[in-house]
PDB file of C-alpha atoms in Angstrom:
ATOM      1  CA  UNK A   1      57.709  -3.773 -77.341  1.00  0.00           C
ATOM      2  CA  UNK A   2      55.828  -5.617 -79.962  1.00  0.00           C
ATOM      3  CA  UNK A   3      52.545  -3.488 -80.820  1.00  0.00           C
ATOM      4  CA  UNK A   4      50.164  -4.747 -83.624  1.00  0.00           C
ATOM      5  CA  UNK A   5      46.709  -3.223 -85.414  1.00  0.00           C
ATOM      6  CA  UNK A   6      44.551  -3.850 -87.566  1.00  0.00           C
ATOM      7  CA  UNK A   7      42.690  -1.631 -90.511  1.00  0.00           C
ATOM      8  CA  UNK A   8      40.368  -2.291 -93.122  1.00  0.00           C
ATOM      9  CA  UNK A   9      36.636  -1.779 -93.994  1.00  0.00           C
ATOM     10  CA  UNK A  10      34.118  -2.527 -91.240  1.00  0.00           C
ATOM     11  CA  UNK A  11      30.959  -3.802 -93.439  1.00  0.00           C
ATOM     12  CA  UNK A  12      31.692  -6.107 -95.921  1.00  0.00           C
ATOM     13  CA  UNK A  13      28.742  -7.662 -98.583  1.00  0.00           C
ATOM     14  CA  UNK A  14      28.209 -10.967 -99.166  1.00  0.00           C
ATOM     15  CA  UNK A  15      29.974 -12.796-101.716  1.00  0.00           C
ATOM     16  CA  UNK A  16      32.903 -10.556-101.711  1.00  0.00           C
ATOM     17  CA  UNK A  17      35.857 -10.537-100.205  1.00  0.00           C
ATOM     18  CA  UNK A  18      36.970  -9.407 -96.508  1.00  0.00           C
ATOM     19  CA  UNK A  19      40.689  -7.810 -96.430  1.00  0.00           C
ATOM     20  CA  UNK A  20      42.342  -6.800 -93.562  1.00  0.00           C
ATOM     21  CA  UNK A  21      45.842  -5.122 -92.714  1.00  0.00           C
ATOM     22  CA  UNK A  22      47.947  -5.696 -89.560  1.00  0.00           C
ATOM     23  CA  UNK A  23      50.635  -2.808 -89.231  1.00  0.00           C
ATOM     24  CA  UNK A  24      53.236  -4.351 -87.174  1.00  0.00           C
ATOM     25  CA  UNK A  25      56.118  -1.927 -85.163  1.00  0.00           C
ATOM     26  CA  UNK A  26      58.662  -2.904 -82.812  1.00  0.00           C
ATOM     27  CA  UNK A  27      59.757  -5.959 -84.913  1.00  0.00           C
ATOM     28  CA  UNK A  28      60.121  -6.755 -88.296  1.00  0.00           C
ATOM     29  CA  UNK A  29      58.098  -8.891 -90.020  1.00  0.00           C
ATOM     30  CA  UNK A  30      60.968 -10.954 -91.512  1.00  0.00           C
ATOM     31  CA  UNK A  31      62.154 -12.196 -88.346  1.00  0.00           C
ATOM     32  CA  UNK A  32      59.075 -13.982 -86.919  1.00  0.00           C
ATOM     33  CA  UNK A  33      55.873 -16.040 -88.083  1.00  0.00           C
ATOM     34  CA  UNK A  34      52.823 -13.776 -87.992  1.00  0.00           C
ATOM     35  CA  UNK A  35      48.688 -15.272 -87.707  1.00  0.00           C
ATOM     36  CA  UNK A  36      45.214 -14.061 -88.390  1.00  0.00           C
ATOM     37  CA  UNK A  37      42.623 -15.065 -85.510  1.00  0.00           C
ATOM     38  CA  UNK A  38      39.130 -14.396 -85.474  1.00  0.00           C
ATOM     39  CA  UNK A  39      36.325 -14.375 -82.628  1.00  0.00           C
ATOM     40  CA  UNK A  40      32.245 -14.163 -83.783  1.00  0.00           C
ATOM     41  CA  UNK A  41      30.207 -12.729 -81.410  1.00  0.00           C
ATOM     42  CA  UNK A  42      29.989 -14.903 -77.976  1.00  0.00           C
ATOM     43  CA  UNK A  43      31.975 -17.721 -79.751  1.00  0.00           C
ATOM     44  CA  UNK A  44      35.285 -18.993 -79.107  1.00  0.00           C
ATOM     45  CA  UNK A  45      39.055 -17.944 -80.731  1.00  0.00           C
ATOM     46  CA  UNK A  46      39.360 -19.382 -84.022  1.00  0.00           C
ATOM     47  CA  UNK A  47      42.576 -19.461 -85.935  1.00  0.00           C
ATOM     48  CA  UNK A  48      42.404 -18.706 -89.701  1.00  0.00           C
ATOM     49  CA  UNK A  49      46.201 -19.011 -90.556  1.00  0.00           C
ATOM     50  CA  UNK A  50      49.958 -17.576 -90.533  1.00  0.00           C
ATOM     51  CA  UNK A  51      52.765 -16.596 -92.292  1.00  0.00           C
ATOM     52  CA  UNK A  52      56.197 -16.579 -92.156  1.00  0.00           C
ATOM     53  CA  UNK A  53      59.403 -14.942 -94.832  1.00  0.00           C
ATOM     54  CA  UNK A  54      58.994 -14.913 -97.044  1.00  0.00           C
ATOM     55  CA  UNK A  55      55.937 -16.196 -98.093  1.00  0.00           C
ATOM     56  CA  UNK A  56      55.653 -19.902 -96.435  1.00  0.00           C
ATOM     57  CA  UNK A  57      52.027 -20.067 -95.599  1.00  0.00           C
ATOM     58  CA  UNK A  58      49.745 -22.314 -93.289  1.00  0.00           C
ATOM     59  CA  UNK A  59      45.910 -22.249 -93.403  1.00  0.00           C
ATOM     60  CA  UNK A  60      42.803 -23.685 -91.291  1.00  0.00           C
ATOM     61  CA  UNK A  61      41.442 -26.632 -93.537  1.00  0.00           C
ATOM     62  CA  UNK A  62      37.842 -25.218 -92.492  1.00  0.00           C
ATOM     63  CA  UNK A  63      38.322 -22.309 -94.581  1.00  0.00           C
ATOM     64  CA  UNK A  64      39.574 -24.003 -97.151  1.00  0.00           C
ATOM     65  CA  UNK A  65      40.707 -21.860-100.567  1.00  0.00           C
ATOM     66  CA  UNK A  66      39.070 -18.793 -99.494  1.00  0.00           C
ATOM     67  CA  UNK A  67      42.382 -17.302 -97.203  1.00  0.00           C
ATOM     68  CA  UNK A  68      45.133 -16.003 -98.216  1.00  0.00           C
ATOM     69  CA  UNK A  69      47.409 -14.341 -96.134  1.00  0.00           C
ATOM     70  CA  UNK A  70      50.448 -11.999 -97.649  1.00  0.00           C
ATOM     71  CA  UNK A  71      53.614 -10.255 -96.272  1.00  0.00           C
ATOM     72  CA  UNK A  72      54.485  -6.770 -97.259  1.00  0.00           C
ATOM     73  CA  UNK A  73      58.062  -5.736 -96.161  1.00  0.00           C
ATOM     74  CA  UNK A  74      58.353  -2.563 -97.604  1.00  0.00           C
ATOM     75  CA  UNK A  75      55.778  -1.281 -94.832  1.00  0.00           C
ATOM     76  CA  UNK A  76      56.208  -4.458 -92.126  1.00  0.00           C
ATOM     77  CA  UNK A  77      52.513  -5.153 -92.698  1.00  0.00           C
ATOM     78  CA  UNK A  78      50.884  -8.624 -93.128  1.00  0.00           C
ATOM     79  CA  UNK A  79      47.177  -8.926 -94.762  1.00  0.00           C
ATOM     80  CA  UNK A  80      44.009 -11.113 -94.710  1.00  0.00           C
ATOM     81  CA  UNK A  81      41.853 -11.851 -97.388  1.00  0.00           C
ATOM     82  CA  UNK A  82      39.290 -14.066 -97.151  1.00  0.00           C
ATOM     83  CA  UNK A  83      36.991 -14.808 -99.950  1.00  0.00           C
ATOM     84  CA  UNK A  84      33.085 -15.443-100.643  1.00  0.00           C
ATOM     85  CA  UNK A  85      31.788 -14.204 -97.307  1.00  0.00           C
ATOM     86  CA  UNK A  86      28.693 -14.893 -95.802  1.00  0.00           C
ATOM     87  CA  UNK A  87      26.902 -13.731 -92.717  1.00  0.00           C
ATOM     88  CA  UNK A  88      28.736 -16.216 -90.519  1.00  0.00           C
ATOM     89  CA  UNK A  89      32.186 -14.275 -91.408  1.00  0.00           C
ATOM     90  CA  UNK A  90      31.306 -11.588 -89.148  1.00  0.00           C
ATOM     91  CA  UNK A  91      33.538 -11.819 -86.601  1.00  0.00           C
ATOM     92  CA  UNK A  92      36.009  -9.612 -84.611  1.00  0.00           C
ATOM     93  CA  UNK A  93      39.389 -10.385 -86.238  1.00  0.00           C
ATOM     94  CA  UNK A  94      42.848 -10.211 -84.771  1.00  0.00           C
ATOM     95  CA  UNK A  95      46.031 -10.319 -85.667  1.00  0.00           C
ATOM     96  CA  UNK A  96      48.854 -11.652 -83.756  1.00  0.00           C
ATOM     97  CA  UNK A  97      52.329 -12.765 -83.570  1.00  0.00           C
ATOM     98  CA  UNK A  98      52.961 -16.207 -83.654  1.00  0.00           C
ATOM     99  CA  UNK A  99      55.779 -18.092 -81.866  1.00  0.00           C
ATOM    100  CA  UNK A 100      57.266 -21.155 -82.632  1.00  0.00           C
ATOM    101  CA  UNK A 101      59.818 -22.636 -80.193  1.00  0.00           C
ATOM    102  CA  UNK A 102      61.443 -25.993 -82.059  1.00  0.00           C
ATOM    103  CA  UNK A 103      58.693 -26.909 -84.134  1.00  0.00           C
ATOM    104  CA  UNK A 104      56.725 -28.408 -81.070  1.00  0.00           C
ATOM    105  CA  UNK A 105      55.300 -25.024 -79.310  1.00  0.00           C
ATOM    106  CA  UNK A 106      53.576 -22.795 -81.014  1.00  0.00           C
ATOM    107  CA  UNK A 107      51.313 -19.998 -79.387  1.00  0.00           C
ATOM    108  CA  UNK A 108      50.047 -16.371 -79.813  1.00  0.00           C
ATOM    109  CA  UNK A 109      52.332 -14.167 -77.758  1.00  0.00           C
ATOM    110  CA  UNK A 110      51.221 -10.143 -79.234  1.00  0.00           C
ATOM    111  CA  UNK A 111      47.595  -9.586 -80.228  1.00  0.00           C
ATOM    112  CA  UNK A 112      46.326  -6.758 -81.765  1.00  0.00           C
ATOM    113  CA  UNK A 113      43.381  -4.826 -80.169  1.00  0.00           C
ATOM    114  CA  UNK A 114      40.513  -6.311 -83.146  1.00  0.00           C
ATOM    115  CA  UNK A 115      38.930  -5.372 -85.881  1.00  0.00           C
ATOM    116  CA  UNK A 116      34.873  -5.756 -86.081  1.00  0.00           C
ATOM    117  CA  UNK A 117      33.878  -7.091 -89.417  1.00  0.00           C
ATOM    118  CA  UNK A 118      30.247  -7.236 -89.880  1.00  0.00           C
ATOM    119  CA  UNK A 119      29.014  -9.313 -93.404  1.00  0.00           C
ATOM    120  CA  UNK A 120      25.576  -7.933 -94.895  1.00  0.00           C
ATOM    121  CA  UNK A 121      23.014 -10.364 -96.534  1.00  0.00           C
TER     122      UNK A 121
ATOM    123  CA  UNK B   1      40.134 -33.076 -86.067  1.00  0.00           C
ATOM    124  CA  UNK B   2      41.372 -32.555 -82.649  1.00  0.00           C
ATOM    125  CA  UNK B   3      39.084 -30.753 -79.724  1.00  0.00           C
ATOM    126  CA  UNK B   4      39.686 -29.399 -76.288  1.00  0.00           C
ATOM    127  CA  UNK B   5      36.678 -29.201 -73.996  1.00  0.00           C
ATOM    128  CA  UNK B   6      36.370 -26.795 -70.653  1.00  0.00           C
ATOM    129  CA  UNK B   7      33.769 -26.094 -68.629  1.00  0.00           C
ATOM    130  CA  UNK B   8      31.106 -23.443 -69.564  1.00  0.00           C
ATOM    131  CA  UNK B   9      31.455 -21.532 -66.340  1.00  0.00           C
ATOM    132  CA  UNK B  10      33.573 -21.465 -62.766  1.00  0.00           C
ATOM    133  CA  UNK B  11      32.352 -19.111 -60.291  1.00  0.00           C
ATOM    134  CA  UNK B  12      35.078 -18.669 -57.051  1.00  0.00           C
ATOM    135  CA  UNK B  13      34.723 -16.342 -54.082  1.00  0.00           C
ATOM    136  CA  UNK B  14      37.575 -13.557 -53.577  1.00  0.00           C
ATOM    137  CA  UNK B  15      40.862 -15.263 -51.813  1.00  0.00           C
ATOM    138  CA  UNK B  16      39.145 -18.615 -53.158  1.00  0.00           C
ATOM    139  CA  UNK B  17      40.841 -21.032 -56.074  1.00  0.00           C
ATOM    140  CA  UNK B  18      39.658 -21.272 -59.023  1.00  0.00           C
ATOM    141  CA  UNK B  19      40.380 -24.389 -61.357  1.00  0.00           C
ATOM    142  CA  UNK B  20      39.700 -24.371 -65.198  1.00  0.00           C
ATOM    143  CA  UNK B  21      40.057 -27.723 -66.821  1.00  0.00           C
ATOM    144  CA  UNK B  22      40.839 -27.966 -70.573  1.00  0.00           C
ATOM    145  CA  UNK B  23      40.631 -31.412 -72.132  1.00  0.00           C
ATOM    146  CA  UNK B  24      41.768 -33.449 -75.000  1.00  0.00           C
ATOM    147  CA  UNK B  25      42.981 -36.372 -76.502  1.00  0.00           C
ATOM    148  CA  UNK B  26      46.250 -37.104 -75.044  1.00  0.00           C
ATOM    149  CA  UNK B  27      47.021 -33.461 -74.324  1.00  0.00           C
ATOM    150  CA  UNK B  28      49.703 -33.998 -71.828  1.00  0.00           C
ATOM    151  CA  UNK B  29      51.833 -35.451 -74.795  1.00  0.00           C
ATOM    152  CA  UNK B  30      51.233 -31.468 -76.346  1.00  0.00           C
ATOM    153  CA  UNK B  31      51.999 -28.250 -75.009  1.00  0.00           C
ATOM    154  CA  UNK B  32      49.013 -26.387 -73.589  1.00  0.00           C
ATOM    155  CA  UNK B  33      48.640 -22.584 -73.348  1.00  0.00           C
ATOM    156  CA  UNK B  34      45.927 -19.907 -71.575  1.00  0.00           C
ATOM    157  CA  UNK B  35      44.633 -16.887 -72.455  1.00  0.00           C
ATOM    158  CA  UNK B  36      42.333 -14.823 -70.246  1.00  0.00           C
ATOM    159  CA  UNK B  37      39.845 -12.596 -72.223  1.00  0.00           C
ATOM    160  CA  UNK B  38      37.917  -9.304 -70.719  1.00  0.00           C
ATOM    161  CA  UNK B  39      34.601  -7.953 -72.220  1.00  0.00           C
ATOM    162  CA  UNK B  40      35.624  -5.797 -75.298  1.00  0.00           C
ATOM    163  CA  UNK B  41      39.672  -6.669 -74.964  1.00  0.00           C
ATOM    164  CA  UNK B  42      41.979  -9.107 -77.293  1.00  0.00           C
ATOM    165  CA  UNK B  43      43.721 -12.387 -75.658  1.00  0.00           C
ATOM    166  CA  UNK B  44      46.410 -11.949 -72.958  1.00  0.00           C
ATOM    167  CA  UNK B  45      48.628 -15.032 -73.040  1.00  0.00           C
ATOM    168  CA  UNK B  46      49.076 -15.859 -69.156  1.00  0.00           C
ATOM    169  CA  UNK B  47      50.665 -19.464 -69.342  1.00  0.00           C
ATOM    170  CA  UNK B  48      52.721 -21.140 -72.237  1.00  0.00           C
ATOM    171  CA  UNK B  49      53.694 -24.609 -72.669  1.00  0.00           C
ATOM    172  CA  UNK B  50      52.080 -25.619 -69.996  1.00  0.00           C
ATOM    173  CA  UNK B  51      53.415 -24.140 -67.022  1.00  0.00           C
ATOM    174  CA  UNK B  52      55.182 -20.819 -67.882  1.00  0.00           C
ATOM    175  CA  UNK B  53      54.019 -17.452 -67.092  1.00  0.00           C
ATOM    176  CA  UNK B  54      54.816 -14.427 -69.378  1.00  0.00           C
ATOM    177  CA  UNK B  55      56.587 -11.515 -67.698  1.00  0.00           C
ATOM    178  CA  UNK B  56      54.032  -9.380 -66.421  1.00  0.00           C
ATOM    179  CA  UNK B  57      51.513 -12.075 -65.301  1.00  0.00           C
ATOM    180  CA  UNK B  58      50.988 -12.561 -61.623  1.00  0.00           C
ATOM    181  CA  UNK B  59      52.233 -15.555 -59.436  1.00  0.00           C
ATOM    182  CA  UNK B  60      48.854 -16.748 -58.674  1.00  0.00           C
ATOM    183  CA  UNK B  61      48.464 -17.662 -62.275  1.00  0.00           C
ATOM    184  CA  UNK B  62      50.070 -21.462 -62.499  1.00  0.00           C
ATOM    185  CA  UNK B  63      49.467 -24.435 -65.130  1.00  0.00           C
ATOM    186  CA  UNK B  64      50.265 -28.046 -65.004  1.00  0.00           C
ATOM    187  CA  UNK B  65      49.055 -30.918 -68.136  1.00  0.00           C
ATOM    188  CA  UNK B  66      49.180 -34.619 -67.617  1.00  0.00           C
ATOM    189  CA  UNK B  67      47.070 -37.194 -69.240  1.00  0.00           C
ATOM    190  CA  UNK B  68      44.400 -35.714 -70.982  1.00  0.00           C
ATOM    191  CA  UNK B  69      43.965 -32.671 -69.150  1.00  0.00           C
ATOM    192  CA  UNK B  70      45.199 -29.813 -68.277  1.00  0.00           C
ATOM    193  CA  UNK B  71      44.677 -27.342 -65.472  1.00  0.00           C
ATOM    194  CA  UNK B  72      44.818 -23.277 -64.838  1.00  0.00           C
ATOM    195  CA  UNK B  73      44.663 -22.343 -60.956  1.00  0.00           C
ATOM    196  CA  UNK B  74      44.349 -19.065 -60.046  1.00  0.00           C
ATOM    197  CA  UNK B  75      45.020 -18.610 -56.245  1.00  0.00           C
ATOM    198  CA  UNK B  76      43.585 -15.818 -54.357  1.00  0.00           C
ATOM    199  CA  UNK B  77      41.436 -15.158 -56.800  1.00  0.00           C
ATOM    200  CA  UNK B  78      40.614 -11.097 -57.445  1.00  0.00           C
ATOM    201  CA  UNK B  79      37.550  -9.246 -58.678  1.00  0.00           C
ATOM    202  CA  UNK B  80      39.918  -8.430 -61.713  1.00  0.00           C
ATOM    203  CA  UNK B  81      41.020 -12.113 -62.645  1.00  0.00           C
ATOM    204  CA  UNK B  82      36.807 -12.287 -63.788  1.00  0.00           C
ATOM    205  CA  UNK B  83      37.165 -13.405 -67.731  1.00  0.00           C
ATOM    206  CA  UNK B  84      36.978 -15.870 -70.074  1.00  0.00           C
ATOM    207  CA  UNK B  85      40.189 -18.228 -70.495  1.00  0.00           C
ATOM    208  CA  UNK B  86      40.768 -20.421 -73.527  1.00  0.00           C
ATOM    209  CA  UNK B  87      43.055 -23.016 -73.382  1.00  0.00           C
ATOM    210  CA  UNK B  88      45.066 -24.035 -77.505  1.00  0.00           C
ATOM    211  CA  UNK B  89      47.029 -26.247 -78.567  1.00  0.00           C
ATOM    212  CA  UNK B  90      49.146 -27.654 -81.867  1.00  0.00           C
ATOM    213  CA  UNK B  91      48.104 -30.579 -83.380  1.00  0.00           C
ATOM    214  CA  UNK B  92      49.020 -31.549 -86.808  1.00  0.00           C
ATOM    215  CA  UNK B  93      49.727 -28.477 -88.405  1.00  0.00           C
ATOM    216  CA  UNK B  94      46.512 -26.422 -86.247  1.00  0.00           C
ATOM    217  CA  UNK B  95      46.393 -24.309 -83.848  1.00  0.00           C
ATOM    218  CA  UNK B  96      42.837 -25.629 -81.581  1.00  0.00           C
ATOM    219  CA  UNK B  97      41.367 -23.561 -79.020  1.00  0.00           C
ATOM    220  CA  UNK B  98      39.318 -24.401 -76.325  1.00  0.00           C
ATOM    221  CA  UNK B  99      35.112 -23.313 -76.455  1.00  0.00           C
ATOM    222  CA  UNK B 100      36.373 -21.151 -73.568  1.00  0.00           C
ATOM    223  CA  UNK B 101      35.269 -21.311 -69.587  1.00  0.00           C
ATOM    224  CA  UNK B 102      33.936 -17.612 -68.266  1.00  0.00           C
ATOM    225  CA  UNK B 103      35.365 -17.063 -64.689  1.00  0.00           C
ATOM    226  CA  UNK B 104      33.083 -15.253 -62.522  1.00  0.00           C
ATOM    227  CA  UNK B 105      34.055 -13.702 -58.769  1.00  0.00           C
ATOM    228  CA  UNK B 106      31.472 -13.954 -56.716  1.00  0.00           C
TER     229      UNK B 106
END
């Protein structure tokens, strides 16, 4: 059984940057692609990017040069950072695993339980 | 940039239907997936590419896409199916999710 979670700080300030950990157990983080996924309050899922070994990398245009995402395989953990953030960064953030079946499907199939990050002004 | 749109709200009686649309351009030429949501809980995938259910996920869950749209039924609807369900899909390199519909049992 894949099980995922998430650590890091829970207030960030603005203008700095928002990092995240996603301890992954039950598979290894070589073998599949792994995603970040975050939720504001009362809004919908958005996704903010993945990863996949060793280091092939695929953002959300909307967030432009503020993500990056990294693999560690010495403790099968994957990471978030996302730059500059404002106020409207405060989300709930989740990590996930992310399947890809033949290029064509692709789809969240573990989530972790969240992570509340609340941004200060 | 591609959107799906779904419907704010469905509200179904116990042992009732309940149909949650999800459209976009051309979906039915994509895959489409559902996750149901509870208050305080992370996603729960219960369909993938477009009909499938995960193991664990009840029968009365079931998916079809054609078109531009694409459906989740839930039949015999229970107190615990209440949620919200977003509907993704993969377009160009994105994952898009849908603004969500909130299923409430009556």
């Amino acid at each position: 059984q894949v099980q995922l979670q998430e650590s890091g700080p829970g207030l960030v300030k603005s203008s700095e940057t928002l990092s995240l950990t996603c301890a992954v157990s039950g598979a290894s983080i070589t073998s599949r692609t792994w995603a970040w996924v975050r939720q504001p309050p009362g809004k919908p899922l958005e996704w903010i990017g993945s990863i996949f070994y060793p280091g092939t990398t695929n953002y959300a245009s909307s967030l432009g040069s503020r993500v990056t995402i990294s693999l560690d395989t010495s403790t099968n953990h994957f990471s978030l950072n996302l730059g500059s953030v404002t106020p409207a960064d405060t989300a709930v953030y989740y990590c996930a695993r992310d399947l890809s079946v033949s290029g064509i499907s692709r789809y969240f199939d573990y989530w972790g339980p969240g992570k509340l990050v609340t941004v200060s002004s | 940039s591609y959107e799906l749109t779904q419907p704010p709200s469905v509200s179904v009686s116990p042992g009732q239907t309940a149909t949650i649309t999800c459209s976009g351009n051309k979906l039915g030429e994509k895959f489409a997936y559902w996750y149901q949501q509870k208050p305080g809980q992370s996603p729960v995938l219960v369909i993938y590419q477009d009909t499938n259910r995960p193991s664990g996920i009840p029968e009365r869950f079931s998916g079809s896409n054609s078109g531009d749209t694409a459906t989740l039924t839930i039949s015999g609807t229970q107190a615990m199916d209440e949620a919200d369900y977003y509907c993704q899909a993969w377009d160009t390199n994105t994952y898009v999710f849908g603004p969500g519909t909130k299923v409430t049992v009556l």
